[in-house]
């Protein structure tokens, strides 16, 4: 995994820094005013919506399972989320769909975020999208694990999702002071402004190391070829 200093040392904006107003713009996505309003969400919404859900799942899990079993199974659920985050970002969010409708779908799913990455109301997943995903996850977990084990899987899965949303907002709108925070921000800015085919893991960039999607700065690339 590249070090923060290596990433920081490479210019992110190859063709000049984007206009700050464009980066923060929040364009209308739907003609329907209700749908358009629902496409915007405050960063705290995932915490408000899913913290009580996680609390209930913890209670349900501990009624039948040992704390160690709950912890280990929740860790599995978290791992599952991080893989979905990586592969979803890589193969769904960055997919090029054919035709005019395909371009529209791509823009709605992720293109708008790359065009306006600092829009504060479109950095976390709106409930209109996250709730169906969680219901689908619930059905799949029920089929694969059953309950009560599935409750613990969902704990890790939902915590992973909320963590992803919080990290995503943080790297766009905060100035990290820790080494980890600075690294997460730097690699995500590389994804936005230098190489959109790198660093698909927002909260879990270690998968980019595993699957070979880290960004190699030109200087490092030249050294590799001549070494």
mmCIF file of C-alpha atoms in Angstrom:
data_model
loop_
_atom_site.group_PDB
_atom_site.id
_atom_site.type_symbol
_atom_site.label_atom_id
_atom_site.label_comp_id
_atom_site.label_asym_id
_atom_site.label_seq_id
_atom_site.Cartn_x
_atom_site.Cartn_y
_atom_site.Cartn_z
ATOM 1 C CA UNK A 1 0.000 0.000 0.000
ATOM 2 C CA UNK A 2 1.398 3.369 -0.986
ATOM 3 C CA UNK A 3 2.432 5.626 1.824
ATOM 4 C CA UNK A 4 0.598 8.912 2.457
ATOM 5 C CA UNK A 5 3.719 10.889 1.603
ATOM 6 C CA UNK A 6 3.998 9.237 -1.814
ATOM 7 C CA UNK A 7 0.412 10.059 -2.656
ATOM 8 C CA UNK A 8 0.634 13.546 -1.227
ATOM 9 C CA UNK A 9 3.762 14.206 -3.295
ATOM 10 C CA UNK A 10 1.953 13.661 -6.594
ATOM 11 C CA UNK A 11 -0.274 16.438 -7.996
ATOM 12 C CA UNK A 12 -3.914 15.378 -7.871
ATOM 13 C CA UNK A 13 -5.224 17.823 -10.437
ATOM 14 C CA UNK A 14 -3.425 17.115 -13.683
ATOM 15 C CA UNK A 15 -5.370 19.754 -15.641
ATOM 16 C CA UNK A 16 -5.707 22.370 -12.953
ATOM 17 C CA UNK A 17 -7.797 22.358 -9.819
ATOM 18 C CA UNK A 18 -11.555 22.036 -10.415
ATOM 19 C CA UNK A 19 -13.783 25.010 -9.665
ATOM 20 C CA UNK A 20 -14.872 24.894 -6.014
ATOM 21 C CA UNK A 21 -18.432 25.973 -6.864
ATOM 22 C CA UNK A 22 -18.798 23.109 -9.345
ATOM 23 C CA UNK A 23 -17.442 20.622 -6.809
ATOM 24 C CA UNK A 24 -20.025 21.722 -4.216
ATOM 25 C CA UNK A 25 -22.959 22.120 -6.610
ATOM 26 C CA UNK A 26 -26.072 20.019 -5.984
ATOM 27 C CA UNK A 27 -27.864 19.589 -9.324
ATOM 28 C CA UNK A 28 -31.475 18.521 -9.624
ATOM 29 C CA UNK A 29 -31.710 14.779 -10.373
ATOM 30 C CA UNK A 30 -35.473 14.284 -10.678
ATOM 31 C CA UNK A 31 -38.312 16.384 -12.063
ATOM 32 C CA UNK A 32 -40.460 15.110 -9.212
ATOM 33 C CA UNK A 33 -39.710 17.447 -6.272
ATOM 34 C CA UNK A 34 -40.311 14.716 -3.681
ATOM 35 C CA UNK A 35 -37.888 12.287 -5.328
ATOM 36 C CA UNK A 36 -35.325 15.030 -5.782
ATOM 37 C CA UNK A 37 -35.578 15.977 -2.108
ATOM 38 C CA UNK A 38 -35.195 12.313 -1.113
ATOM 39 C CA UNK A 39 -31.993 12.105 -3.165
ATOM 40 C CA UNK A 40 -30.368 14.525 -0.710
ATOM 41 C CA UNK A 41 -29.615 13.473 2.846
ATOM 42 C CA UNK A 42 -27.798 14.869 5.878
ATOM 43 C CA UNK A 43 -24.658 12.945 6.807
ATOM 44 C CA UNK A 44 -26.119 11.931 10.182
ATOM 45 C CA UNK A 45 -29.092 10.056 8.686
ATOM 46 C CA UNK A 46 -27.394 6.615 8.544
ATOM 47 C CA UNK A 47 -26.432 6.941 12.222
ATOM 48 C CA UNK A 48 -29.948 7.988 13.224
ATOM 49 C CA UNK A 49 -31.617 5.288 11.146
ATOM 50 C CA UNK A 50 -29.369 2.287 11.795
ATOM 51 C CA UNK A 51 -28.029 2.725 15.346
ATOM 52 C CA UNK A 52 -31.344 1.522 16.859
ATOM 53 C CA UNK A 53 -31.385 -1.379 14.372
ATOM 54 C CA UNK A 54 -27.898 -2.467 15.451
ATOM 55 C CA UNK A 55 -28.890 -2.168 19.122
ATOM 56 C CA UNK A 56 -31.880 -4.473 18.557
ATOM 57 C CA UNK A 57 -29.712 -6.945 16.627
ATOM 58 C CA UNK A 58 -27.160 -7.023 19.465
ATOM 59 C CA UNK A 59 -29.945 -7.742 21.943
ATOM 60 C CA UNK A 60 -31.418 -10.497 19.763
ATOM 61 C CA UNK A 61 -27.988 -12.057 19.197
ATOM 62 C CA UNK A 62 -26.980 -12.117 22.854
ATOM 63 C CA UNK A 63 -30.233 -13.810 23.814
ATOM 64 C CA UNK A 64 -29.032 -16.997 22.095
ATOM 65 C CA UNK A 65 -25.310 -16.657 21.361
ATOM 66 C CA UNK A 66 -22.199 -16.113 23.464
ATOM 67 C CA UNK A 67 -20.495 -12.711 23.293
ATOM 68 C CA UNK A 68 -17.485 -14.307 21.552
ATOM 69 C CA UNK A 69 -19.700 -15.915 18.911
ATOM 70 C CA UNK A 70 -21.490 -12.616 18.341
ATOM 71 C CA UNK A 71 -18.182 -10.772 17.978
ATOM 72 C CA UNK A 72 -16.638 -13.270 15.553
ATOM 73 C CA UNK A 73 -19.796 -13.556 13.462
ATOM 74 C CA UNK A 74 -20.199 -9.775 13.369
ATOM 75 C CA UNK A 75 -16.585 -9.574 12.154
ATOM 76 C CA UNK A 76 -17.582 -11.907 9.311
ATOM 77 C CA UNK A 77 -20.504 -9.617 8.483
ATOM 78 C CA UNK A 78 -18.179 -6.627 8.471
ATOM 79 C CA UNK A 79 -15.805 -8.424 6.113
ATOM 80 C CA UNK A 80 -18.696 -9.228 3.785
ATOM 81 C CA UNK A 81 -19.672 -5.545 3.722
ATOM 82 C CA UNK A 82 -16.149 -4.384 2.849
ATOM 83 C CA UNK A 83 -16.059 -6.754 -0.132
ATOM 84 C CA UNK A 84 -19.456 -5.518 -1.298
ATOM 85 C CA UNK A 85 -18.226 -1.937 -0.887
ATOM 86 C CA UNK A 86 -15.157 -2.651 -3.020
ATOM 87 C CA UNK A 87 -16.766 -4.723 -5.776
ATOM 88 C CA UNK A 88 -19.926 -2.607 -5.857
ATOM 89 C CA UNK A 89 -17.862 0.550 -6.310
ATOM 90 C CA UNK A 90 -15.621 -1.059 -8.905
ATOM 91 C CA UNK A 91 -18.096 -2.986 -11.050
ATOM 92 C CA UNK A 92 -21.470 -1.284 -10.464
ATOM 93 C CA UNK A 93 -20.779 2.350 -9.644
ATOM 94 C CA UNK A 94 -18.160 2.619 -12.389
ATOM 95 C CA UNK A 95 -19.992 0.497 -14.948
ATOM 96 C CA UNK A 96 -20.633 2.071 -18.345
ATOM 97 C CA UNK A 97 -24.222 1.254 -19.312
ATOM 98 C CA UNK A 98 -25.149 1.522 -23.018
ATOM 99 C CA UNK A 99 -27.455 4.133 -24.496
ATOM 100 C CA UNK A 100 -29.025 7.317 -23.193
ATOM 101 C CA UNK A 101 -30.832 5.535 -20.371
ATOM 102 C CA UNK A 102 -27.609 3.771 -19.444
ATOM 103 C CA UNK A 103 -25.807 7.093 -19.177
ATOM 104 C CA UNK A 104 -28.663 8.450 -17.061
ATOM 105 C CA UNK A 105 -28.541 5.460 -14.718
ATOM 106 C CA UNK A 106 -24.777 5.779 -14.352
ATOM 107 C CA UNK A 107 -25.105 9.483 -13.542
ATOM 108 C CA UNK A 108 -27.782 8.808 -10.918
ATOM 109 C CA UNK A 109 -25.843 5.973 -9.299
ATOM 110 C CA UNK A 110 -22.396 7.545 -9.135
ATOM 111 C CA UNK A 111 -21.625 9.990 -11.933
ATOM 112 C CA UNK A 112 -23.193 12.903 -10.080
ATOM 113 C CA UNK A 113 -20.839 12.279 -7.167
ATOM 114 C CA UNK A 114 -17.756 12.363 -9.384
ATOM 115 C CA UNK A 115 -18.975 15.551 -11.079
ATOM 116 C CA UNK A 116 -19.850 17.223 -7.760
ATOM 117 C CA UNK A 117 -17.858 15.347 -5.083
ATOM 118 C CA UNK A 118 -18.179 18.039 -2.424
ATOM 119 C CA UNK A 119 -21.982 18.230 -2.486
ATOM 120 C CA UNK A 120 -22.585 17.766 1.278
ATOM 121 C CA UNK A 121 -26.067 16.306 0.782
ATOM 122 C CA UNK A 122 -25.048 13.538 -1.621
ATOM 123 C CA UNK A 123 -22.154 11.907 0.208
ATOM 124 C CA UNK A 124 -24.033 9.292 2.209
ATOM 125 C CA UNK A 125 -26.549 6.828 0.858
ATOM 126 C CA UNK A 126 -30.163 8.059 1.067
ATOM 127 C CA UNK A 127 -32.623 5.727 2.842
ATOM 128 C CA UNK A 128 -34.422 5.402 -0.501
ATOM 129 C CA UNK A 129 -31.424 3.288 -1.570
ATOM 130 C CA UNK A 130 -29.954 1.943 1.670
ATOM 131 C CA UNK A 131 -33.186 0.471 3.078
ATOM 132 C CA UNK A 132 -33.826 -1.811 0.050
ATOM 133 C CA UNK A 133 -30.174 -2.907 0.218
ATOM 134 C CA UNK A 134 -30.566 -3.793 3.892
ATOM 135 C CA UNK A 135 -33.798 -5.682 3.224
ATOM 136 C CA UNK A 136 -32.043 -7.664 0.490
ATOM 137 C CA UNK A 137 -29.144 -8.351 2.869
ATOM 138 C CA UNK A 138 -31.637 -9.528 5.496
ATOM 139 C CA UNK A 139 -33.171 -12.022 3.056
ATOM 140 C CA UNK A 140 -29.785 -13.358 1.906
ATOM 141 C CA UNK A 141 -28.461 -13.663 5.461
ATOM 142 C CA UNK A 142 -31.620 -15.515 6.486
ATOM 143 C CA UNK A 143 -31.143 -17.995 3.622
ATOM 144 C CA UNK A 144 -27.415 -18.512 4.232
ATOM 145 C CA UNK A 145 -27.105 -18.369 8.010
ATOM 146 C CA UNK A 146 -30.565 -18.542 9.506
ATOM 147 C CA UNK A 147 -31.249 -16.940 12.857
ATOM 148 C CA UNK A 148 -30.004 -16.186 15.497
ATOM 149 C CA UNK A 149 -26.572 -16.406 13.795
ATOM 150 C CA UNK A 150 -27.811 -14.111 11.044
ATOM 151 C CA UNK A 151 -28.523 -11.354 13.564
ATOM 152 C CA UNK A 152 -24.813 -11.186 14.396
ATOM 153 C CA UNK A 153 -23.844 -11.205 10.708
ATOM 154 C CA UNK A 154 -26.147 -8.241 10.151
ATOM 155 C CA UNK A 155 -24.559 -6.359 13.061
ATOM 156 C CA UNK A 156 -21.199 -6.372 11.316
ATOM 157 C CA UNK A 157 -22.711 -5.737 7.899
ATOM 158 C CA UNK A 158 -24.669 -2.672 9.024
ATOM 159 C CA UNK A 159 -21.811 -1.305 11.148
ATOM 160 C CA UNK A 160 -19.578 -1.680 8.085
ATOM 161 C CA UNK A 161 -22.067 0.184 5.905
ATOM 162 C CA UNK A 162 -22.526 3.043 8.382
ATOM 163 C CA UNK A 163 -18.758 3.236 8.835
ATOM 164 C CA UNK A 164 -18.348 3.481 5.065
ATOM 165 C CA UNK A 165 -20.826 6.365 4.855
ATOM 166 C CA UNK A 166 -19.188 8.197 7.767
ATOM 167 C CA UNK A 167 -15.693 7.753 6.308
ATOM 168 C CA UNK A 168 -16.916 8.932 2.917
ATOM 169 C CA UNK A 169 -18.357 12.134 4.349
ATOM 170 C CA UNK A 170 -15.310 12.632 6.566
ATOM 171 C CA UNK A 171 -12.725 12.410 3.784
ATOM 172 C CA UNK A 172 -14.641 14.957 1.704
ATOM 173 C CA UNK A 173 -15.474 17.480 4.430
ATOM 174 C CA UNK A 174 -12.916 17.176 7.217
ATOM 175 C CA UNK A 175 -9.224 17.782 7.708
ATOM 176 C CA UNK A 176 -7.934 14.532 9.201
ATOM 177 C CA UNK A 177 -5.251 14.818 11.866
ATOM 178 C CA UNK A 178 -4.398 11.130 12.303
ATOM 179 C CA UNK A 179 -2.178 9.061 10.021
ATOM 180 C CA UNK A 180 -5.057 6.736 9.136
ATOM 181 C CA UNK A 181 -7.449 9.619 8.482
ATOM 182 C CA UNK A 182 -4.949 11.401 6.250
ATOM 183 C CA UNK A 183 -4.282 8.209 4.318
ATOM 184 C CA UNK A 184 -7.992 7.525 3.742
ATOM 185 C CA UNK A 185 -8.514 11.063 2.495
ATOM 186 C CA UNK A 186 -5.447 11.047 0.254
ATOM 187 C CA UNK A 187 -6.253 7.782 -1.492
ATOM 188 C CA UNK A 188 -9.869 8.811 -2.027
ATOM 189 C CA UNK A 189 -8.778 12.120 -3.521
ATOM 190 C CA UNK A 190 -6.507 10.160 -5.866
ATOM 191 C CA UNK A 191 -9.575 8.179 -6.933
ATOM 192 C CA UNK A 192 -11.520 11.378 -7.632
ATOM 193 C CA UNK A 193 -8.920 13.648 -9.163
ATOM 194 C CA UNK A 194 -6.083 11.501 -10.469
ATOM 195 C CA UNK A 195 -7.115 7.932 -11.271
ATOM 196 C CA UNK A 196 -10.776 6.834 -11.100
ATOM 197 C CA UNK A 197 -9.652 3.249 -11.724
ATOM 198 C CA UNK A 198 -7.804 3.112 -8.409
ATOM 199 C CA UNK A 199 -8.784 2.941 -4.741
ATOM 200 C CA UNK A 200 -12.320 1.622 -4.873
ATOM 201 C CA UNK A 201 -12.211 0.804 -1.168
ATOM 202 C CA UNK A 202 -13.351 3.964 0.597
ATOM 203 C CA UNK A 203 -13.353 2.646 4.167
ATOM 204 C CA UNK A 204 -11.355 -0.497 3.348
ATOM 205 C CA UNK A 205 -8.552 0.417 0.909
ATOM 206 C CA UNK A 206 -6.673 -2.759 1.843
ATOM 207 C CA UNK A 207 -8.769 -4.560 -0.775
ATOM 208 C CA UNK A 208 -7.127 -2.357 -3.406
ATOM 209 C CA UNK A 209 -3.805 -3.845 -2.335
ATOM 210 C CA UNK A 210 -5.245 -7.365 -2.544
ATOM 211 C CA UNK A 211 -6.875 -6.896 -5.963
ATOM 212 C CA UNK A 212 -4.199 -4.714 -7.560
ATOM 213 C CA UNK A 213 -6.096 -1.436 -7.879
ATOM 214 C CA UNK A 214 -3.741 0.868 -6.019
ATOM 215 C CA UNK A 215 -2.505 3.932 -7.894
ATOM 216 C CA UNK A 216 1.196 3.850 -8.753
ATOM 217 C CA UNK A 217 2.626 7.375 -9.186
ATOM 218 C CA UNK A 218 4.520 7.896 -12.482
ATOM 219 C CA UNK A 219 7.908 8.152 -10.740
ATOM 220 C CA UNK A 220 7.365 4.877 -8.907
ATOM 221 C CA UNK A 221 6.131 3.244 -12.103
ATOM 222 C CA UNK A 222 9.290 4.313 -13.976
ATOM 223 C CA UNK A 223 11.494 2.960 -11.204
ATOM 224 C CA UNK A 224 9.643 -0.367 -11.396
ATOM 225 C CA UNK A 225 10.204 -0.674 -15.144
ATOM 226 C CA UNK A 226 13.888 0.285 -14.946
ATOM 227 C CA UNK A 227 14.659 -1.611 -11.755
#
